[in-house]
Coordinates of C-alpha atoms in Angstrom, one line a residue:
M1 CA 46.0 -35.4 6.4
T2 CA 48.5 -33.8 8.0
S3 CA 47.8 -32.6 11.8
L4 CA 48.2 -29.2 13.2
P5 CA 51.0 -28.8 15.6
G6 CA 49.4 -27.0 18.8
R7 CA 50.2 -24.5 21.0
G8 CA 53.3 -24.1 23.8
V9 CA 50.4 -22.6 25.8
S10 CA 46.7 -22.9 26.0
P11 CA 44.6 -19.7 25.2
S12 CA 44.0 -17.7 27.8
S13 CA 40.6 -17.7 29.7
S14 CA 40.3 -14.0 28.5
D15 CA 40.2 -15.0 24.8
P16 CA 37.0 -14.5 23.2
L17 CA 38.0 -17.5 21.3
C18 CA 37.4 -19.6 24.5
E19 CA 34.5 -18.3 25.5
G20 CA 31.9 -21.1 26.0
N21 CA 34.3 -23.6 26.8
A22 CA 33.5 -24.1 30.3
A23 CA 32.4 -27.9 31.5
P24 CA 28.8 -28.7 31.6
S25 CA 26.8 -28.4 34.8
S26 CA 25.4 -31.6 36.1
S27 CA 23.2 -30.8 38.1
S28 CA 20.2 -30.6 36.0
S29 CA 18.1 -33.7 34.7
S30 CA 16.2 -31.6 32.2
S31 CA 16.2 -32.8 28.3
G32 CA 16.8 -29.0 27.4
Q33 CA 19.7 -28.5 29.9
D34 CA 21.7 -31.7 28.7
L35 CA 21.1 -30.8 25.0
K36 CA 22.6 -27.5 25.8
Q37 CA 25.3 -29.5 27.8
S38 CA 26.2 -31.7 24.7
K39 CA 25.8 -29.1 22.6
N40 CA 29.1 -27.2 24.6
S41 CA 30.8 -30.6 25.0
I42 CA 30.3 -31.2 21.0
L43 CA 32.4 -27.8 20.6
S44 CA 35.1 -28.9 22.5
C45 CA 35.5 -32.3 20.6
V46 CA 34.7 -30.9 17.0
F47 CA 37.1 -28.1 17.2
S48 CA 40.1 -30.2 18.8
S49 CA 39.8 -32.3 15.3
P50 CA 43.0 -31.7 12.5
F51 CA 41.1 -28.6 11.0
N52 CA 41.2 -26.8 14.2
I53 CA 42.3 -23.3 13.9
F54 CA 40.1 -22.0 16.5
E55 CA 41.6 -23.9 19.7
A56 CA 39.3 -25.2 22.5
H57 CA 39.7 -27.2 25.4
Q58 CA 38.5 -30.7 24.6
D59 CA 36.0 -32.0 26.6
S60 CA 36.3 -36.0 27.3
S61 CA 32.4 -36.3 28.5
A62 CA 31.6 -35.0 24.8
H63 CA 32.0 -38.5 23.5
K64 CA 29.9 -40.1 26.6
L65 CA 27.1 -37.6 26.1
L66 CA 26.3 -38.2 21.8
K67 CA 24.0 -41.2 21.2
P68 CA 22.7 -41.9 17.8
S69 CA 18.9 -41.8 19.2
S70 CA 19.5 -38.0 20.8
G71 CA 19.6 -34.4 19.7
S72 CA 22.9 -34.2 20.4
Y73 CA 24.0 -36.6 17.7
V74 CA 22.2 -34.5 15.1
W75 CA 24.4 -31.4 16.5
S76 CA 27.5 -33.7 16.3
R77 CA 26.8 -34.5 12.7
F78 CA 25.9 -30.6 11.9
L79 CA 29.0 -29.1 13.5
R80 CA 31.7 -31.5 12.1
R81 CA 29.9 -31.2 8.8
I82 CA 30.4 -27.3 9.2
A83 CA 34.1 -27.9 10.4
C84 CA 34.6 -29.7 7.5
T85 CA 33.7 -26.3 5.3
G86 CA 34.4 -22.8 5.1
S87 CA 32.1 -22.0 8.0
M88 CA 34.5 -24.1 10.1
W89 CA 36.2 -20.5 10.3
R90 CA 34.1 -18.3 12.5
F91 CA 31.5 -21.0 13.6
L92 CA 30.4 -19.9 16.8
G93 CA 32.2 -17.0 19.6
A94 CA 33.5 -15.3 16.6
S95 CA 32.7 -11.7 14.4
K96 CA 32.4 -13.5 10.9
A97 CA 32.4 -16.7 8.6
L98 CA 35.0 -16.4 6.4
T99 CA 33.7 -17.7 2.7
S100 CA 34.9 -20.0 -0.2
S101 CA 36.7 -17.4 -1.6
D102 CA 40.2 -17.4 -2.1
V103 CA 42.8 -16.9 0.8
W104 CA 46.1 -14.9 0.0
F105 CA 48.7 -15.8 2.4
L106 CA 52.2 -14.3 2.0
G107 CA 52.2 -14.6 -1.7
K108 CA 50.7 -17.9 -2.1
C109 CA 46.5 -18.6 -3.3
Y110 CA 44.6 -21.1 -1.3
K111 CA 41.4 -22.3 -2.5
L112 CA 38.9 -22.7 0.1
L113 CA 36.2 -24.9 -1.5
S114 CA 33.2 -26.4 0.6
K115 CA 31.4 -29.6 0.2
E116 CA 28.6 -27.5 -1.2
L117 CA 30.3 -25.9 -3.8
S118 CA 32.2 -28.6 -5.2
H119 CA 32.0 -32.6 -4.9
S120 CA 35.8 -32.9 -6.0
S121 CA 37.7 -35.6 -3.9
D122 CA 40.3 -32.3 -3.3
S123 CA 37.7 -29.7 -2.1
E124 CA 39.1 -29.9 1.1
S125 CA 42.9 -29.9 -0.1
G126 CA 43.3 -26.3 -0.1
N127 CA 41.8 -25.9 3.4
A128 CA 44.5 -28.4 4.7
A129 CA 47.4 -26.6 2.7
F130 CA 46.5 -23.2 3.7
L131 CA 46.3 -24.7 7.6
E132 CA 49.6 -26.6 7.4
D133 CA 51.1 -23.4 5.9
F134 CA 49.8 -20.7 8.8
S135 CA 50.7 -23.2 11.5
S136 CA 54.5 -23.6 9.9
R137 CA 54.8 -19.9 10.2
I138 CA 56.9 -18.3 13.1
W139 CA 54.8 -16.7 15.6
I140 CA 56.7 -14.6 18.4
T141 CA 54.1 -13.3 21.2
Y142 CA 54.6 -12.1 24.7
R143 CA 57.0 -13.3 27.1
K144 CA 58.1 -13.5 31.0
G145 CA 60.7 -14.6 32.7
F146 CA 63.3 -13.5 30.7
D147 CA 66.5 -11.6 32.0
A148 CA 66.0 -7.7 32.4
I149 CA 66.3 -5.3 29.4
S150 CA 69.3 -3.1 29.7
D151 CA 69.0 -1.5 32.9
S152 CA 65.4 -1.7 33.5
K153 CA 63.4 -4.2 35.9
Y154 CA 61.3 -5.3 33.0
T155 CA 61.4 -9.4 32.6
S156 CA 58.1 -9.0 30.6
D157 CA 57.0 -7.1 27.7
V158 CA 53.5 -8.1 28.4
N159 CA 51.2 -5.0 27.6
W160 CA 54.0 -2.9 25.8
G161 CA 55.7 -5.2 23.6
C162 CA 53.7 -6.2 21.0
M163 CA 55.1 -4.2 18.0
V164 CA 58.2 -5.6 19.0
R165 CA 57.4 -8.8 18.7
S166 CA 54.9 -8.4 15.2
S167 CA 58.1 -6.9 13.6
Q168 CA 60.2 -10.3 14.8
M169 CA 57.4 -12.2 13.1
L170 CA 57.7 -10.7 9.7
V171 CA 62.1 -10.6 9.9
A172 CA 62.2 -14.2 11.0
Q173 CA 59.4 -14.7 7.9
A174 CA 61.8 -13.2 5.3
L175 CA 64.8 -16.1 7.4
I176 CA 62.8 -18.8 6.7
F177 CA 62.1 -18.0 3.3
H178 CA 65.7 -17.0 2.3
H179 CA 67.4 -19.9 4.0
L180 CA 64.2 -22.6 4.1
G181 CA 62.1 -21.3 0.6
R182 CA 58.6 -20.2 0.6
S183 CA 57.2 -24.1 0.8
W184 CA 58.8 -24.9 3.5
R185 CA 56.5 -26.4 6.1
K186 CA 57.4 -27.5 9.6
S187 CA 58.1 -30.8 10.1
S188 CA 56.1 -33.4 12.7
Q189 CA 59.3 -35.2 13.8
K190 CA 63.1 -34.3 15.4
P191 CA 65.7 -33.5 14.6
Y192 CA 64.5 -30.5 12.9
S193 CA 66.6 -28.6 10.1
P194 CA 70.1 -26.5 11.3
E195 CA 68.3 -23.7 9.4
Y196 CA 65.3 -23.6 11.7
I197 CA 66.6 -23.9 14.7
G198 CA 68.8 -21.6 14.0
I199 CA 66.6 -18.7 12.9
L200 CA 64.5 -19.4 16.3
H201 CA 67.7 -19.3 18.2
M202 CA 68.0 -15.7 16.5
F203 CA 65.2 -14.4 18.1
G204 CA 65.6 -15.7 22.0
D205 CA 65.0 -13.4 24.7
S206 CA 68.5 -12.7 25.9
E207 CA 71.0 -9.9 24.9
A208 CA 72.9 -13.3 23.6
C209 CA 70.6 -13.8 20.9
A210 CA 71.1 -11.4 17.8
F211 CA 67.4 -10.4 17.1
S212 CA 66.2 -10.1 20.6
I213 CA 63.5 -7.7 22.1
H214 CA 66.9 -6.7 24.5
N215 CA 69.0 -5.4 21.2
L216 CA 65.8 -4.5 19.6
L217 CA 65.5 -1.9 22.1
Q218 CA 68.9 -0.8 22.4
A219 CA 69.2 -0.1 19.0
G220 CA 66.1 1.5 18.7
K221 CA 67.0 3.9 21.5
S222 CA 67.2 7.0 18.9
Y223 CA 64.0 6.3 17.3
G224 CA 61.8 6.0 20.9
L225 CA 62.1 2.3 21.9
A226 CA 62.1 2.2 25.7
A227 CA 61.0 -0.9 28.0
G228 CA 57.7 -0.5 29.0
S229 CA 56.6 1.8 25.8
W230 CA 55.0 1.5 22.6
V231 CA 56.3 2.6 19.9
G232 CA 54.7 2.7 15.8
P233 CA 55.8 1.1 12.7
Y234 CA 58.2 3.6 11.2
A235 CA 60.3 4.0 14.3
M236 CA 60.6 -0.2 14.1
C237 CA 61.5 -0.4 10.7
R238 CA 64.4 2.0 12.1
A239 CA 65.5 0.4 14.8
W240 CA 65.5 -3.1 12.4
Q241 CA 67.3 -1.3 10.4
T242 CA 70.0 -0.2 13.0
L243 CA 70.3 -3.5 14.6
V244 CA 71.1 -5.0 11.1
R245 CA 73.8 -2.7 10.2
T246 CA 75.3 -3.2 14.0
N247 CA 75.3 -6.7 14.4
R248 CA 76.7 -6.9 10.6
E249 CA 79.6 -4.7 11.6
H250 CA 80.1 -6.5 14.9
H251 CA 80.0 -10.1 12.9
E252 CA 82.7 -8.9 10.3
A253 CA 84.9 -7.6 13.0
V254 CA 85.0 -11.0 14.9
E255 CA 83.9 -13.6 12.6
G256 CA 84.9 -11.8 9.0
N257 CA 80.8 -12.0 8.0
G258 CA 77.4 -11.0 8.8
S259 CA 74.8 -12.9 10.5
F260 CA 71.7 -11.3 8.8
P261 CA 71.9 -12.6 5.4
M262 CA 70.4 -9.9 2.8
A263 CA 70.7 -6.0 2.6
L264 CA 67.8 -4.4 4.3
Y265 CA 66.2 -1.2 2.6
V266 CA 63.3 1.2 4.5
V267 CA 61.8 2.7 2.1
S268 CA 60.7 6.2 3.1
G269 CA 61.1 9.5 2.5
D270 CA 60.5 11.3 5.3
E271 CA 63.2 11.9 8.1
D272 CA 60.7 11.3 10.7
G273 CA 58.1 8.9 9.2
E274 CA 54.9 10.5 10.6
R275 CA 54.0 13.5 8.3
G276 CA 52.3 10.6 5.6
G277 CA 53.2 10.6 2.0
A278 CA 54.1 8.0 -0.6
P279 CA 57.6 6.6 -0.3
V280 CA 59.5 5.7 -3.3
V281 CA 61.4 2.3 -3.7
C282 CA 64.7 3.6 -6.0
I283 CA 66.3 0.8 -7.8
D284 CA 69.8 2.3 -8.1
V285 CA 69.5 2.9 -4.2
A286 CA 68.4 -0.9 -3.6
A287 CA 71.4 -2.0 -6.1
Q288 CA 74.0 0.3 -3.8
L289 CA 72.6 -1.1 -0.6
C290 CA 73.3 -4.6 -2.6
C291 CA 76.5 -3.4 -3.3
D292 CA 77.3 -2.6 0.2
F293 CA 76.4 -5.8 1.5
N294 CA 78.5 -8.0 -1.1
K295 CA 81.7 -5.3 0.3
G296 CA 81.9 -3.5 -2.9
Q297 CA 81.0 -6.2 -5.5
S298 CA 78.5 -5.6 -8.2
T299 CA 76.3 -8.5 -7.9
W300 CA 73.2 -8.5 -6.2
S301 CA 72.2 -10.0 -2.9
P302 CA 68.9 -10.9 -0.9
I303 CA 67.2 -7.7 0.2
L304 CA 64.3 -7.1 2.7
L305 CA 62.4 -3.7 1.7
L306 CA 60.1 -2.7 4.5
V307 CA 57.6 0.0 3.3
P308 CA 56.4 2.4 6.5
L309 CA 53.2 3.7 5.7
V310 CA 50.8 6.5 6.9
L311 CA 47.3 6.0 5.2
G312 CA 45.0 8.7 6.4
L313 CA 44.6 10.3 10.3
D314 CA 42.5 8.6 12.3
K315 CA 41.5 5.4 10.4
L316 CA 42.6 3.8 7.5
N317 CA 41.5 5.8 4.1
P318 CA 38.9 3.2 2.3
R319 CA 40.9 4.1 -1.2
Y320 CA 43.9 1.9 -0.2
I321 CA 42.1 -1.3 1.2
P322 CA 41.9 -3.1 -2.3
L323 CA 46.1 -1.9 -2.8
L324 CA 46.6 -3.5 0.3
K325 CA 45.1 -6.4 -0.3
E326 CA 46.7 -6.9 -3.8
T327 CA 50.4 -6.6 -1.8
F328 CA 49.5 -9.7 -0.6
T329 CA 49.5 -11.2 -4.3
F330 CA 52.9 -10.6 -4.9
P331 CA 55.4 -13.8 -4.5
Q332 CA 57.8 -11.2 -2.7
S333 CA 55.1 -10.3 0.0
L334 CA 56.0 -10.8 3.7
G335 CA 52.9 -9.3 4.9
I336 CA 52.0 -6.1 7.0
L337 CA 53.4 -4.9 10.3
G338 CA 49.8 -3.2 12.0
G339 CA 47.0 -3.8 13.4
K340 CA 44.0 -2.0 15.6
P341 CA 45.5 1.8 16.7
G342 CA 47.3 0.7 19.8
T343 CA 47.2 -3.0 19.2
S344 CA 49.8 -4.4 16.7
T345 CA 49.6 -7.7 14.9
Y346 CA 51.3 -9.7 12.1
I347 CA 49.2 -9.4 9.2
A348 CA 49.7 -12.3 7.1
G349 CA 47.1 -13.0 4.6
V350 CA 43.9 -11.6 3.1
Q351 CA 40.5 -13.0 2.5
D352 CA 37.7 -10.6 1.0
D353 CA 37.2 -7.8 3.6
R354 CA 39.1 -9.4 6.0
A355 CA 42.8 -9.4 7.3
L356 CA 44.3 -12.8 8.8
Y357 CA 47.1 -12.4 11.0
L358 CA 49.4 -13.9 13.8
D359 CA 48.6 -12.4 17.4
P360 CA 51.6 -11.8 19.7
H361 CA 49.0 -10.7 22.5
E362 CA 49.4 -14.4 24.1
V363 CA 51.6 -14.4 27.2
Q364 CA 54.0 -17.5 27.2
L365 CA 57.1 -18.2 29.5
A366 CA 60.5 -17.3 27.9
V367 CA 62.5 -20.1 26.3
D368 CA 65.9 -20.6 25.2
I369 CA 66.5 -22.7 22.3
A370 CA 70.0 -23.3 21.6
A371 CA 71.5 -22.9 18.3
D372 CA 72.5 -26.7 18.3
N373 CA 69.6 -28.2 19.8
L374 CA 67.4 -30.2 16.6
E375 CA 65.3 -31.9 19.5
A376 CA 64.6 -28.5 21.2
D377 CA 60.8 -28.3 22.1
T378 CA 59.4 -25.3 19.3
S379 CA 56.0 -25.9 19.7
S380 CA 55.7 -21.8 21.7
Y381 CA 57.2 -20.6 18.2
H382 CA 54.0 -22.0 16.0
C383 CA 49.8 -21.1 16.3
S384 CA 47.2 -22.9 14.8
T385 CA 44.6 -20.1 15.8
V386 CA 43.5 -17.7 12.7
R387 CA 42.2 -14.6 13.8
D388 CA 40.8 -12.0 11.8
L389 CA 39.8 -8.4 11.5
A390 CA 38.1 -6.0 9.1
L391 CA 40.9 -4.3 7.0
D392 CA 39.2 -0.9 7.4
L393 CA 39.7 -1.3 11.0
I394 CA 43.5 -1.7 10.7
D395 CA 45.5 1.8 11.8
P396 CA 46.4 3.9 9.0
S397 CA 50.2 3.4 10.5
L398 CA 51.7 0.3 9.0
A399 CA 54.5 -1.5 7.5
I400 CA 54.7 -3.3 4.5
G401 CA 57.8 -6.1 4.0
F402 CA 59.0 -7.2 0.8
Y403 CA 61.7 -10.4 0.6
C404 CA 63.7 -10.3 -3.0
R405 CA 65.9 -13.8 -3.4
D406 CA 67.7 -12.1 -6.3
K407 CA 67.8 -9.8 -9.4
D408 CA 65.1 -11.4 -11.2
D409 CA 63.1 -11.5 -8.2
F410 CA 63.5 -7.7 -7.4
D411 CA 62.6 -6.4 -11.2
D412 CA 59.3 -8.7 -10.3
F413 CA 58.7 -7.1 -7.4
C414 CA 59.7 -3.8 -9.2
S415 CA 56.7 -4.4 -11.9
R416 CA 54.3 -5.7 -10.2
A417 CA 54.5 -2.2 -7.8
S418 CA 54.5 -0.1 -11.1
E419 CA 51.2 -2.2 -12.1
L420 CA 49.9 -1.1 -8.5
V421 CA 50.9 2.3 -8.9
D422 CA 49.0 2.4 -12.2
K423 CA 45.7 1.4 -10.4
A424 CA 46.1 4.1 -7.4
N425 CA 44.4 6.6 -9.4
G426 CA 47.1 9.3 -8.0
A427 CA 47.1 8.1 -4.3
P428 CA 49.9 4.8 -4.6
L429 CA 50.9 3.2 -1.6
F430 CA 54.9 3.6 -2.9
T431 CA 56.0 4.4 -6.0
V432 CA 59.2 2.7 -8.4
V433 CA 62.1 4.7 -9.8
Q434 CA 64.9 3.8 -11.6
S435 CA 67.5 6.5 -10.6
V436 CA 67.5 10.0 -8.7
Q437 CA 65.8 13.5 -10.1
S438 CA 63.4 16.2 -9.1
P439 CA 60.9 14.6 -6.9
K440 CA 58.6 17.5 -8.5
Q441 CA 59.0 15.6 -11.6
M442 CA 57.8 12.6 -9.8
Y443 CA 54.1 12.9 -11.1
N444 CA 52.8 14.3 -14.1
Q445 CA 49.9 17.0 -14.2
E446 CA 47.0 14.9 -13.4
G447 CA 48.9 13.8 -9.9
S448 CA 49.8 10.0 -11.0
S449 CA 52.9 8.9 -11.7
R450 CA 54.4 7.9 -15.2
D451 CA 54.6 4.5 -15.3
G452 CA 55.4 4.4 -11.3
M453 CA 59.2 4.9 -12.7
D454 CA 60.3 7.8 -12.5
S455 CA 63.2 9.6 -10.6
I456 CA 64.2 11.8 -8.3
N457 CA 67.4 13.8 -7.3
V458 CA 70.3 12.2 -5.7
E459 CA 71.2 15.2 -4.0
D460 CA 68.2 14.6 -1.8
L461 CA 69.0 11.8 -0.5
D462 CA 70.0 11.9 3.2
G463 CA 72.8 9.0 3.2
S464 CA 70.5 6.2 4.1
G465 CA 68.7 6.0 0.9
E466 CA 66.1 8.7 1.9
T467 CA 65.0 11.3 0.8
G468 CA 64.6 13.9 3.3
E469 CA 63.9 17.2 1.9
E470 CA 60.8 17.2 -0.1
E471 CA 57.5 18.3 1.0
W472 CA 55.0 15.3 1.9
Q473 CA 51.3 15.6 2.4
I474 CA 49.4 13.4 4.8
L475 CA 47.3 10.9 2.7
Y476 CA 43.6 11.1 3.7

C-alpha cells in the first residue's frame, strides 16, 4: 500500500486534532493511570500508520507500553481495527465519524467500505485510493518570511490571506488537471515531472511567480484586495480574471505566448457580485472567450469557469445543499472556494452532509521552488489531513470552479448543469443558456428555467461576459 506523504510542517499546538497527544506522565504507578498513559501513546502510534489522515505526534514509548497481557494491548488491537475501517476518519478528538457512504472528491467517487460491511479482499482499496488522491492535491497555506507585499510591510499573510490561498488551491488543481490529468498522483520518488514543479513555482511567494499572493493582490486592487484585509469570493474571482489577462498580455508581448493555458470565464450576472441571483453560463460567451484565447481561431480551447454565488443571507439556505453536493459528481469539478463565515477553505469533496476540505490556516515558512529544480522538497505543498465541516455551516457567499478540457467536455458540463437546474425546484445555483436574448425570458411563469437552456439579450452584456443591468434578488 502506498504510504501517504507527510506535511512539511507539523500541526500547530492549537490544532484541535493534536489535542491529547502530549507525552504521558511517568509520575504515577497506578494501573489505571498506566492504562490511560498507554491509551494516549497508542493513539500516536496508530494514527501515524499509512492510513493516517489525522496526523498526530508519534511517541516511541507506545511500543514499550504494549504488552500482550495488559489492557493496553486490547486497546491497541481495538484502535488498529478502527483505523482500518471508515471509523478512522473521526475516532477521537474530532466532530463526527465519516460513514461507509460514498465520497465524491473532485468528480471522482470513492467507496469506503469497512471490514464489517465487506469481507472482500478489496474492501480497503477505496480508503487507500482516496487518501492517495487527497494527499496529491496542491495544498497552499499561510506563509511567513516572504518579501514584503508591494509597498506594505507585510511579509506574512497570517490571519488575513485564507481566501487568497484557497483560490490558489482551486486554480492549482485546474493546472494539474490540464497538464497532468485527473488521474495524476504525486510520485514518491524524485526527480519530479517538470509540469508539476512548474505549477508549484507559479504559486511561489514573490512577484517573480506568476500567481503569487503579491500579484493577486495587485491585480485585485480595484475589487478591494489589499494586504492585511480579508476579501470575499466574488472579488477573488475578479482578481484572478484581471491577473490572468494581465499575465497573458505580458507573456504574449515578451515571449509570444501566454502562461495560463486556458480561457477563464467568471460567470456572474451582477456587476458587484453581492446582491445574489442565479448566474448564467452563456455558451456563446464561453465560445467567444475560447476564440479570443486562440487569437481569433474558431477552435475550442480549455476553459476554467468560476461561478460566484450568494445562497442566503446570514447562513446557507438548506435548499441549495443537495445542489452543491451534486456539483462534486461532475467530472469537471474543481470544488468550492468557501468555508465558515470569515474563514475560507478549499472544499474539494463531500460525504453525506459533510464537506471535506484542505485548510489554508497553517503557517509555514515561505519556500522558493525554482521551475527547473526537479529535486525540490515539495512536502509543504501536500497534506494528508482530511478535515470536514457540516455543509449547512458553509458561508452562503462562495464560488464553484469547473475545468473543461475541450468542447465535448464543456458540452457534457452544460448537460449536467441543465439537469441540475431541473432538480432545483425554481431555485438553481446557476443556469445555462445557448445565446443571448431578454433576461426576462430566462424563466417561465412557474419560475423555473425551460430545460435550463434559455437565452439572454446580447445588449445586456457589459463587455466581460456579464449582464450588469438585470434585476437581482437575494436567494434565501
